Coordinates of C-alpha atoms in Angstrom, one line a residue:
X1 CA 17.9 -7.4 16.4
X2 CA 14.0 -8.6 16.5
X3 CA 11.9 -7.2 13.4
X4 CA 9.0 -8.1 11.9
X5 CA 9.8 -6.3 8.8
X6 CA 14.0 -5.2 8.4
X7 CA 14.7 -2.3 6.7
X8 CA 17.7 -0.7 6.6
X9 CA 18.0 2.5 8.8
X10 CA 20.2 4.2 5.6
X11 CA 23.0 2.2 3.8
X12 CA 26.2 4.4 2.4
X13 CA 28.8 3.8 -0.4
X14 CA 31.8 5.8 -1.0
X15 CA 32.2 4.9 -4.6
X16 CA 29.9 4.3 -7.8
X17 CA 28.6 0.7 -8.5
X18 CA 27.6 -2.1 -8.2
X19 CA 25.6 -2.9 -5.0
X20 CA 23.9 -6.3 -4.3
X21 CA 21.7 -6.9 -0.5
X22 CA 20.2 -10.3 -0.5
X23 CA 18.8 -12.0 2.8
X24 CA 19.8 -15.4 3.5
X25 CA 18.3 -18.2 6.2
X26 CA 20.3 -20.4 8.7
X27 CA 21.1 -23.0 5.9
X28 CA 23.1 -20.2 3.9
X29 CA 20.2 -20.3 1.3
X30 CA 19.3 -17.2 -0.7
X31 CA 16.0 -15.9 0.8
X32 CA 15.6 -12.8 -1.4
X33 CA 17.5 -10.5 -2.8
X34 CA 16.5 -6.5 -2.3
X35 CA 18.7 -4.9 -4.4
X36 CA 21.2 -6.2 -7.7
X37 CA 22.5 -2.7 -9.5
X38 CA 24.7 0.2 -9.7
X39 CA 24.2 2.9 -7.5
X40 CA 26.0 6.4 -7.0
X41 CA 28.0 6.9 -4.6
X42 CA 25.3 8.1 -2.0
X43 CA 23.0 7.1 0.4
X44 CA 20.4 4.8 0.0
X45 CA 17.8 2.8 2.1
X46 CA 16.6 -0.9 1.3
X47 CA 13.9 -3.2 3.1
X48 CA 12.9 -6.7 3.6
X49 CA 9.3 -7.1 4.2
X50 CA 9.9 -11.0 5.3
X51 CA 9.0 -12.3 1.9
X52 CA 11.2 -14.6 -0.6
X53 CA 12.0 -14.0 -4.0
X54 CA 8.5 -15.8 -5.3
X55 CA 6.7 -13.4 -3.1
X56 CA 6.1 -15.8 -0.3
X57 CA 6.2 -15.2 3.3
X58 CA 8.9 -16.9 5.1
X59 CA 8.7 -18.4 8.6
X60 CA 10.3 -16.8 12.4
X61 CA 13.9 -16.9 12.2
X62 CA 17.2 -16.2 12.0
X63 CA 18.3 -14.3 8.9
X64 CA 21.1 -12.6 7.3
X65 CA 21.2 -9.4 5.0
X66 CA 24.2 -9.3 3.7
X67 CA 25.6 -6.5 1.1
X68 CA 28.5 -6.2 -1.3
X69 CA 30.0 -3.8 -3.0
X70 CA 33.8 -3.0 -4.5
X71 CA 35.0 -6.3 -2.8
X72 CA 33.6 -5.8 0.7
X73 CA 31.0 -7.6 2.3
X74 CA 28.9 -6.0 5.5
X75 CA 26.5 -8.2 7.2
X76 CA 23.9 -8.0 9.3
X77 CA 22.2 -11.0 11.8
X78 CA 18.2 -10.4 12.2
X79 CA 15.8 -12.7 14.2
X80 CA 12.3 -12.2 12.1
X81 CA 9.3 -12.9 14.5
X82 CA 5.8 -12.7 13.3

């Protein structure tokens, strides 16, 4: 998938609590992370506008948004182009 900006098109949990999404680069380094909380059980949308946790942009590449919650992890690949 080629973005300029990601944002999830509508994430979904089955079951209250906690919920982390964080991006990560090639190197397996934490890029950002877009949300850390409890949620309902719901549906929710998050998005990475291709900036790190200091609020710097980050260069073209490959990233990976990765969330987890109750034990399971769902990832995504993205190839950020600017």
């Amino acid at each position: 998938r080629l973005v300029r900006d990601w944002s999830s098109d509508v994430c979904s949990s089955d079951l209250n609590g906690l919920i982390t999404v964080s991006v990560f680069n090639m190197l397996g380094q934490k890029v950002s992370t877009l949300l850390n909380g409890y949620r309902e059980a719901g549906r929710f949308a998050v998005a990475w506008h291709s900036i790190n946790d200091s609020g710097e942009s980050v260069p073209s590449g490959i990233y990976f948004v990765i969330m987890e919650h109750s034990g399971r992890i769902l990832t995504q690949k993205i190839a950020l182009i600017k």
